[in-house]
Short mmCIF file of C-alpha atoms in Angstrom, two decimals:
data_model
loop_
_atom_site.label_atom_id
_atom_site.label_comp_id
_atom_site.label_asym_id
_atom_site.label_seq_id
_atom_site.Cartn_x
_atom_site.Cartn_y
_atom_site.Cartn_z
CA MET A 1 40.47 18.76 38.20
CA ILE A 2 40.96 16.03 35.92
CA ARG A 3 37.59 14.67 36.30
CA SER A 4 35.98 17.82 35.55
CA MET A 5 38.28 18.06 32.42
CA SER A 6 36.95 14.59 31.10
CA THR A 7 33.15 15.59 32.08
CA ALA A 8 33.57 18.87 29.82
CA LEU A 9 35.24 16.80 27.16
CA SER A 10 31.94 14.59 26.79
CA GLY A 11 30.29 18.09 26.28
CA LEU A 12 32.64 18.77 23.75
CA ARG A 13 32.03 15.68 21.82
CA ASN A 14 28.50 15.89 21.95
CA HIS A 15 28.21 19.25 20.68
CA GLN A 16 30.50 18.39 17.96
CA VAL A 17 28.04 15.74 16.94
CA MET A 18 25.15 18.25 17.51
CA LEU A 19 26.91 20.27 15.10
CA ASP A 20 27.44 17.33 12.35
CA VAL A 21 23.60 17.15 12.34
CA ILE A 22 22.74 20.46 11.94
CA GLY A 23 25.64 20.93 9.19
CA ASN A 24 24.01 17.84 7.56
CA ASP A 25 20.27 19.27 7.65
CA ILE A 26 21.49 22.48 6.05
CA ALA A 27 23.54 20.80 3.43
CA ASN A 28 20.33 19.11 2.52
CA VAL A 29 17.98 22.15 2.49
CA SER A 30 17.43 21.47 -1.05
CA THR A 31 17.38 17.86 -1.37
CA VAL A 32 14.00 16.59 -2.53
CA GLY A 33 12.14 14.52 0.21
CA PHE A 34 14.79 15.05 2.85
CA LYS A 35 13.92 14.88 6.55
CA SER A 36 15.67 16.75 9.26
CA SER A 37 17.03 15.29 12.26
CA THR A 38 17.82 16.51 15.94
CA THR A 39 20.15 15.18 18.63
CA VAL A 40 19.00 13.92 22.06
CA PHE A 41 21.43 14.06 24.94
CA SER A 42 21.27 12.25 28.20
CA ASP A 43 23.60 12.33 31.39
CA VAL A 44 25.74 9.50 32.15
CA LEU A 45 26.35 7.66 35.34
CA THR A 46 27.02 9.71 38.13
CA GLN A 47 29.45 9.19 41.05
CA THR A 48 27.84 8.91 44.49
CA LEU A 49 29.74 10.32 47.35
CA GLN A 50 27.10 9.86 49.90
CA GLY A 51 24.09 7.86 50.07
CA ALA A 52 20.90 8.82 51.16
CA GLY A 53 19.83 8.76 54.90
CA ALA A 54 16.45 7.98 56.65
CA PRO A 55 15.25 10.16 59.15
CA VAL A 56 15.38 8.75 62.91
CA ALA A 57 12.31 9.70 64.63
CA GLY A 58 13.15 12.31 67.18
CA LEU A 59 16.83 11.93 66.77
CA GLN A 60 17.78 13.07 63.20
CA GLY A 61 16.38 14.10 59.81
CA GLY A 62 16.90 12.18 56.65
CA THR A 63 19.82 13.33 54.31
CA ASN A 64 19.98 13.39 50.43
CA PRO A 65 22.51 11.53 48.41
CA ALA A 66 25.53 13.55 47.41
CA GLN A 67 26.46 13.00 43.75
CA ILE A 68 28.59 14.30 40.84
CA GLY A 69 27.75 13.84 37.12
CA LEU A 70 30.41 12.50 34.98
CA GLY A 71 29.22 14.20 31.72
CA SER A 72 26.74 13.72 28.96
CA ARG A 73 26.15 11.40 26.11
CA LEU A 74 24.37 11.16 22.80
CA MET A 75 21.10 9.25 23.44
CA ALA A 76 19.56 9.37 19.97
CA THR A 77 19.35 11.35 16.69
CA VAL A 78 15.84 11.49 16.10
CA GLN A 79 14.41 12.01 12.47
CA SER A 80 11.47 14.53 11.69
CA PHE A 81 8.91 13.10 9.31
CA THR A 82 6.75 16.29 9.22
CA GLN A 83 5.53 17.20 5.69
CA GLY A 84 7.73 18.82 3.46
CA ALA A 85 6.50 21.74 1.18
CA LEU A 86 5.38 20.84 -2.29
CA GLN A 87 6.90 22.41 -5.48
CA ARG A 88 5.13 22.56 -8.83
CA THR A 89 7.59 20.98 -11.71
CA GLY A 90 5.03 19.76 -14.37
CA ARG A 91 6.79 16.80 -15.14
CA SER A 92 4.56 13.89 -15.42
CA THR A 93 7.09 11.42 -13.56
CA ASP A 94 7.53 13.93 -10.43
CA LEU A 95 5.37 12.39 -7.56
CA ALA A 96 4.92 13.77 -4.14
CA ILE A 97 3.28 12.33 -0.93
CA GLN A 98 0.74 14.15 0.83
CA GLY A 99 0.57 12.20 4.14
CA ASP A 100 2.25 9.34 5.40
CA GLY A 101 4.19 6.72 3.67
CA PHE A 102 7.10 5.82 1.44
CA PHE A 103 7.68 4.61 -2.06
CA GLN A 104 8.86 0.99 -2.12
CA VAL A 105 11.88 0.80 -4.35
CA ARG A 106 14.41 -2.02 -5.01
CA THR A 107 17.89 -2.83 -6.06
CA ALA A 108 19.18 -6.21 -7.41
CA ASN A 109 19.22 -7.70 -3.71
CA GLU A 110 17.39 -4.96 -1.27
CA THR A 111 14.39 -3.45 -0.71
CA MET A 112 14.42 0.36 0.43
CA PHE A 113 12.09 3.10 0.95
CA THR A 114 12.20 6.72 -0.10
CA ARG A 115 10.19 10.32 -0.22
CA GLY A 116 12.04 11.36 -2.99
CA GLY A 117 9.44 11.24 -6.07
CA ALA A 118 11.75 12.69 -8.67
CA LEU A 119 11.21 9.52 -10.79
CA THR A 120 12.25 8.78 -14.45
CA LEU A 121 11.88 6.21 -17.00
CA ASP A 122 14.71 3.69 -18.15
CA ALA A 123 15.43 2.39 -21.68
CA ALA A 124 13.11 -0.47 -20.89
CA GLY A 125 10.39 1.71 -19.71
CA ASN A 126 10.76 0.79 -15.92
CA LEU A 127 9.87 3.53 -13.61
CA MET A 128 13.06 4.40 -11.67
CA THR A 129 14.39 6.69 -8.93
CA ALA A 130 17.21 9.11 -9.62
CA GLU A 131 19.69 6.56 -7.88
CA GLY A 132 18.55 3.84 -10.26
CA PHE A 133 16.09 2.05 -7.94
CA PHE A 134 13.05 0.13 -9.29
CA VAL A 135 9.87 1.77 -7.77
CA GLN A 136 7.25 -0.83 -6.95
CA GLY A 137 3.77 -1.41 -7.53
CA TRP A 138 1.37 -3.51 -9.71
CA GLN A 139 1.20 -3.75 -13.52
CA ALA A 140 -2.27 -3.93 -15.03
CA ASP A 141 -3.09 -6.80 -17.47
CA VAL A 142 -4.00 -6.42 -21.16
CA THR A 143 -7.70 -5.42 -19.99
CA GLY A 144 -6.62 -2.74 -17.55
CA ASN A 145 -7.38 -4.85 -14.35
CA ILE A 146 -4.80 -4.21 -11.26
CA ASN A 147 -4.47 -7.02 -8.80
CA THR A 148 -3.28 -5.15 -5.69
CA THR A 149 -3.23 -8.41 -3.62
CA ALA A 150 -0.37 -9.44 -5.62
CA GLU A 151 3.26 -9.05 -4.44
CA PRO A 152 4.44 -5.62 -5.82
CA GLY A 153 7.09 -5.57 -8.57
CA ALA A 154 8.52 -3.24 -11.03
CA VAL A 155 6.10 -0.89 -12.86
CA GLN A 156 6.68 -0.25 -16.70
CA ILE A 157 5.48 2.48 -18.89
CA ARG A 158 6.60 1.66 -22.47
CA VAL A 159 5.84 4.65 -24.76
CA GLY A 160 4.48 3.35 -28.06
CA ASP A 161 2.77 0.19 -26.17
CA LEU A 162 -0.03 -1.27 -28.15
CA LEU A 163 -3.86 -1.30 -26.72
CA ASN A 164 -5.73 -4.23 -28.00
CA PRO A 165 -8.75 -3.45 -30.36
CA ASN A 166 -12.23 -4.13 -29.06
CA GLN A 167 -15.07 -5.66 -31.05
CA SER A 168 -18.04 -3.69 -31.22
CA GLN A 169 -20.44 -5.34 -28.50
CA ASN A 170 -22.90 -2.51 -27.38
CA ALA A 171 -24.11 0.39 -29.07
CA THR A 172 -26.87 2.73 -28.13
CA VAL A 173 -29.34 4.28 -30.28
CA GLY A 174 -31.34 7.23 -29.57
CA GLY A 175 -33.66 9.92 -31.19
CA ASN A 176 -36.73 10.17 -32.88
CA LEU A 177 -38.95 8.22 -35.44
CA SER A 178 -41.30 10.52 -37.04
CA ALA A 179 -44.88 9.81 -36.07
CA ASP A 180 -45.87 11.65 -39.32
CA ALA A 181 -44.29 9.38 -41.62
CA ALA A 182 -46.26 7.29 -43.94
CA ILE A 183 -46.27 3.56 -43.92
CA GLY A 184 -43.51 2.06 -45.95
CA THR A 185 -41.10 5.10 -45.16
CA ALA A 186 -37.63 3.96 -44.49
CA THR A 187 -34.68 5.42 -42.75
CA THR A 188 -30.86 3.98 -42.57
CA ILE A 189 -28.55 4.68 -40.06
CA THR A 190 -24.77 3.15 -39.92
CA LEU A 191 -22.63 1.99 -37.14
CA THR A 192 -18.98 1.81 -37.97
CA GLY A 193 -18.22 -1.49 -36.26
CA TYR A 194 -14.82 -2.86 -35.38
CA ASP A 195 -14.29 -6.54 -35.63
CA GLN A 196 -11.62 -8.58 -33.47
CA GLN A 197 -8.81 -7.21 -35.37
CA GLY A 198 -9.77 -3.54 -35.25
CA THR A 199 -10.94 -3.31 -38.64
CA THR A 200 -14.01 -1.25 -39.36
CA THR A 201 -17.27 -2.34 -40.90
CA PRO A 202 -20.21 -0.50 -41.84
CA ILE A 203 -23.27 -2.28 -40.17
CA ASN A 204 -26.63 -0.70 -41.61
CA LEU A 205 -29.84 -0.70 -39.68
CA THR A 206 -33.00 0.35 -41.83
CA TYR A 207 -35.91 1.41 -39.96
CA THR A 208 -39.13 1.10 -41.96
CA LYS A 209 -42.59 1.89 -40.88
CA THR A 210 -44.59 -1.14 -41.40
CA ALA A 211 -47.79 0.03 -39.49
CA ALA A 212 -49.04 2.68 -37.45
CA ASN A 213 -46.90 3.05 -34.22
CA THR A 214 -44.76 0.04 -35.55
CA TRP A 215 -41.32 0.00 -37.09
CA THR A 216 -39.48 -3.02 -38.48
CA VAL A 217 -35.46 -2.87 -38.38
CA THR A 218 -33.51 -4.77 -41.13
CA GLY A 219 -29.62 -4.95 -41.00
CA THR A 220 -27.04 -5.22 -43.79
CA HIS A 221 -23.17 -5.24 -43.34
CA GLY A 222 -19.96 -4.69 -45.44
CA PRO A 223 -19.71 -2.81 -48.66
CA THR A 224 -21.75 -5.30 -50.57
CA ALA A 225 -24.54 -4.69 -48.02
CA THR A 226 -25.19 -8.30 -47.01
CA PRO A 227 -28.25 -8.97 -44.74
CA PHE A 228 -28.06 -10.21 -41.22
CA ALA A 229 -30.63 -11.19 -38.87
CA ILE A 230 -31.54 -9.07 -35.92
CA THR A 231 -33.74 -10.26 -33.21
CA ASP A 232 -36.37 -8.13 -31.12
CA ASN A 233 -36.48 -5.98 -34.38
CA VAL A 234 -39.92 -4.87 -34.32
CA LEU A 235 -40.42 -1.56 -32.49
CA THR A 236 -43.96 -0.67 -31.04
CA PHE A 237 -44.89 2.44 -29.56
CA ASN A 238 -47.93 3.80 -27.56
CA GLY A 239 -50.16 6.68 -28.22
CA ALA A 240 -47.91 8.96 -26.32
CA GLY A 241 -45.12 8.32 -28.38
CA GLU A 242 -43.15 6.01 -26.05
CA LEU A 243 -41.45 2.67 -26.96
CA ILE A 244 -43.40 -0.25 -25.40
CA GLY A 245 -41.73 -3.11 -27.55
CA PRO A 246 -39.22 -4.98 -27.22
CA ALA A 247 -39.94 -5.29 -23.45
CA ASP A 248 -36.06 -5.15 -22.54
CA ARG A 249 -35.61 -1.93 -24.94
CA ASN A 250 -32.53 -4.10 -26.85
CA MET A 251 -32.26 -5.31 -30.46
CA ASN A 252 -29.75 -8.11 -30.59
CA VAL A 253 -27.53 -9.56 -33.40
CA ALA A 254 -26.12 -13.07 -32.66
CA GLY A 255 -22.29 -13.83 -32.38
CA GLY A 256 -20.93 -14.98 -35.70
CA VAL A 257 -23.85 -13.74 -37.92
CA ILE A 258 -21.15 -10.84 -38.86
CA PRO A 259 -17.95 -12.25 -40.15
CA GLY A 260 -15.25 -11.12 -37.65
CA TYR A 261 -17.67 -10.65 -34.73
CA PRO A 262 -17.84 -13.70 -32.63
CA ASN A 263 -19.52 -11.96 -29.87
CA PRO A 264 -23.18 -10.69 -29.88
CA ILE A 265 -24.09 -7.01 -30.82
CA VAL A 266 -26.58 -5.33 -28.41
CA PHE A 267 -28.34 -2.21 -29.71
CA ASP A 268 -29.76 -0.28 -26.64
CA LEU A 269 -32.61 1.73 -27.41
CA GLY A 270 -32.45 3.83 -24.22
CA ALA A 271 -33.98 3.40 -20.85
CA ALA A 272 -37.57 4.57 -20.42
CA GLY A 273 -37.82 8.18 -19.36
CA SER A 274 -34.09 9.08 -20.20
CA GLN A 275 -32.87 11.71 -22.57
CA GLY A 276 -31.96 10.66 -25.80
CA ARG A 277 -34.19 7.38 -25.72
CA VAL A 278 -35.76 6.37 -29.21
CA THR A 279 -39.41 7.79 -29.43
CA GLN A 280 -41.90 8.47 -31.87
CA PHE A 281 -43.10 12.09 -31.87
CA ALA A 282 -44.46 14.32 -34.66
CA GLY A 283 -41.71 16.01 -36.56
CA GLY A 284 -38.46 14.78 -38.11
CA THR A 285 -36.67 11.57 -38.13
CA THR A 286 -33.31 12.02 -35.99
CA VAL A 287 -32.77 8.53 -35.00
CA ALA A 288 -28.95 7.84 -35.02
CA ILE A 289 -26.21 5.72 -33.00
CA VAL A 290 -25.20 7.67 -30.03
CA GLN A 291 -22.17 5.73 -28.82
CA GLN A 292 -20.61 2.08 -29.02
CA ASP A 293 -17.80 0.08 -27.21
CA GLY A 294 -15.81 -0.87 -30.12
CA SER A 295 -12.37 0.55 -30.85
CA ALA A 296 -9.44 0.26 -33.15
CA SER A 297 -5.72 -0.65 -31.75
CA GLY A 298 -4.14 2.36 -30.20
CA THR A 299 -0.51 3.10 -29.09
CA LEU A 300 0.45 4.88 -25.88
CA GLN A 301 1.02 8.51 -26.31
CA ALA A 302 0.76 9.98 -22.88
CA PHE A 303 0.26 9.03 -19.22
CA SER A 304 -0.80 10.31 -15.78
CA VAL A 305 -0.71 9.33 -12.24
CA GLY A 306 -3.74 9.72 -10.13
CA GLN A 307 -4.00 10.53 -6.26
CA ASP A 308 -4.51 6.77 -5.75
CA GLY A 309 -1.29 5.90 -7.56
CA VAL A 310 -3.15 4.54 -10.74
CA ILE A 311 -1.12 5.31 -13.84
CA THR A 312 -3.58 5.75 -16.64
CA GLY A 313 -2.46 5.80 -20.42
CA SER A 314 -3.89 7.83 -23.11
CA TYR A 315 -3.60 6.08 -26.52
CA SER A 316 -3.92 7.20 -30.35
CA ASN A 317 -7.47 5.79 -30.60
CA GLY A 318 -8.70 8.09 -28.01
CA LEU A 319 -9.11 5.61 -25.30
CA THR A 320 -7.72 5.53 -21.86
CA GLN A 321 -6.67 2.61 -19.60
CA ALA A 322 -4.98 1.55 -16.60
CA ILE A 323 -1.37 0.89 -16.95
CA GLY A 324 -0.45 -0.01 -13.28
CA GLN A 325 -0.64 1.30 -9.69
CA LEU A 326 2.22 2.47 -7.47
CA ALA A 327 2.60 1.09 -3.97
CA LEU A 328 3.20 2.87 -0.73
CA ALA A 329 4.51 1.59 2.49
CA VAL A 330 3.79 2.85 6.01
CA PHE A 331 5.54 1.92 9.36
CA ASN A 332 4.53 1.48 12.92
CA ASN A 333 7.70 3.30 13.83
CA PRO A 334 9.11 5.15 11.02
CA GLN A 335 11.62 6.89 13.52
CA GLY A 336 13.08 3.10 13.37
CA LEU A 337 14.15 3.31 9.83
CA GLU A 338 17.80 3.27 9.01
CA ARG A 339 19.03 6.09 6.62
CA VAL A 340 21.07 5.19 3.62
CA ALA A 341 21.97 7.16 0.73
CA GLY A 342 18.75 8.60 -0.95
CA ALA A 343 16.34 6.19 1.17
CA TRP A 344 15.70 4.32 4.02
CA ARG A 345 15.80 0.44 4.98
CA ALA A 346 13.51 -1.35 7.62
CA THR A 347 14.96 -2.42 10.92
CA ALA A 348 13.83 -4.60 13.76
CA ASN A 349 12.57 -1.70 15.40
CA SER A 350 10.68 0.11 12.77
CA GLY A 351 8.38 -3.04 11.98
CA LEU A 352 7.47 -4.63 8.83
CA ALA A 353 6.40 -2.39 5.93
CA GLN A 354 2.81 -2.28 5.50
CA VAL A 355 2.40 -2.03 1.87
CA GLY A 356 -0.85 -1.12 -0.08
CA VAL A 357 -2.36 1.67 -2.17
CA PRO A 358 -2.39 5.25 -1.49
CA GLY A 359 -5.05 6.88 0.29
CA ALA A 360 -6.00 3.59 1.99
CA GLY A 361 -4.48 2.14 5.39
CA GLY A 362 -3.25 5.35 6.69
CA ARG A 363 -1.30 5.94 3.53
CA GLY A 364 -0.90 9.49 2.06
CA LEU A 365 -2.24 10.44 -1.55
CA LEU A 366 0.09 11.42 -4.40
CA SER A 367 0.32 14.62 -6.24
CA ALA A 368 1.66 14.29 -9.85
CA GLY A 369 3.98 16.91 -11.38
CA THR A 370 5.19 18.39 -7.96
CA LEU A 371 8.08 17.45 -5.65
CA GLU A 372 8.03 17.18 -1.95
CA MET A 373 10.96 19.45 -0.76
CA SER A 374 13.18 19.17 2.32
CA ASN A 375 11.41 19.66 5.64
CA VAL A 376 14.53 21.73 7.02
CA ASP A 377 13.42 24.82 8.67
CA LEU A 378 16.71 27.13 8.32
CA ALA A 379 15.50 29.54 11.34
CA GLU A 380 15.37 26.69 13.36
CA GLU A 381 18.52 25.18 12.37
CA PHE A 382 20.36 28.57 12.96
CA THR A 383 19.16 28.78 16.41
CA ARG A 384 20.26 25.29 16.99
CA LEU A 385 23.52 26.27 15.70
CA ILE A 386 24.00 29.05 18.07
CA VAL A 387 23.02 26.66 20.88
CA ALA A 388 25.50 23.95 19.77
CA GLN A 389 28.17 26.67 19.38
CA ARG A 390 27.78 28.05 22.82
CA GLY A 391 27.52 24.70 24.37
CA PHE A 392 30.88 23.89 22.65
CA GLN A 393 32.25 27.35 24.08
CA GLY A 394 31.12 26.46 27.49
CA ASN A 395 32.52 23.06 27.87
CA ALA A 396 35.89 24.31 26.31
CA ARG A 397 35.85 27.30 28.90
CA VAL A 398 35.26 24.24 31.64
CA ILE A 399 38.76 22.59 30.45
CA THR A 400 40.69 25.80 30.30
CA THR A 401 39.46 26.94 33.76
CA SER A 402 40.37 23.39 35.10
CA ASP A 403 43.64 23.53 33.61
CA GLU A 404 44.16 26.80 35.12
CA VAL A 405 43.44 25.67 38.65
CA LEU A 406 45.31 22.44 38.02
CA GLN A 407 48.35 24.87 37.31
CA GLU A 408 47.47 26.58 40.36
CA VAL A 409 47.69 23.13 42.61
CA VAL A 410 51.03 22.64 40.81
CA ASN A 411 52.51 25.77 41.83
CA LEU A 412 51.68 25.27 45.56
CA ARG A 413 55.01 23.49 46.12
CA ARG A 414 56.99 26.69 44.86
#
């Protein structure tokens, strides 16, 4: 009788643990990035009353062992890392992982991992989790280059951060020079150039028809129209109106010729056969500066996060540049991770974190402006809750029945 009560007691304890796990899952049904767990039970060592016997040829058949189980034990709690549903929030710092992987986060003395993407910025511009952990990634340099082979660190997004100015170095010229124009006809176009400090300078190019199918380009800069030299400045066209010289279809201004412009300026006349190239057809003159790479300084006004984790800033000068890139970590055995408040930590059985960029090496992609919700299935949890309740009741009934039988044994002496 005592043995059956002890056996049933182990069942009570295990089903109580099962209820605890289910209760925790249901309590976190609205927790961002939460992963549900299930309990796995196993029987414990059994008591062998009689061992197995081998058959004796012609005399006796074999006998099976006679054993009595001694109850059950909790073997494991298994986490389910299935994808949770995505919920749209519209906040630029809310990120959801679609696929495998974890955000790598760091406290003062420990690296941890989380699926919760409800991120925010602190006073210093550090990207943080709601618990105050630093989100890890790679910071871009001043030119927007990101070295993802370096050790990940904290990522900063400082509103109002400055984007350096760019000196104008490449400009594209396109349009038509009128084939009907008389020799001596001139037309002037202006490039609003940016020097090293982002100060604008008018750079004027004057196209003068010097012979049939030939135009010579001269340049001036600044408000005083100071002349400057241009190499490859004679444009020649064939009878079909197509540019044949200069051969590389570029005009060049040497570095230092214009004050504040230490780097050369290249005027691209357009690839042969391309739309917008410089031509000489009958009709009006439409030649103009199509585009250039110079810019003034700009301040950060907004940012966005791409699927690959690249954080791109939008600046007041109309340009965009990479600010940084977020890192994701994957594990050979994510089931081996140890759950802590709001995150997981690596263990000896999870394997080392394999950190890299989203979308590579088995890592999932990021979805900005969304959050991954809990993967708790309430219908499944309530079904398991019923099973746990009935398991607890059944084991309790074994104890009460054993107690009644034991009482009958005690009453035998009356």
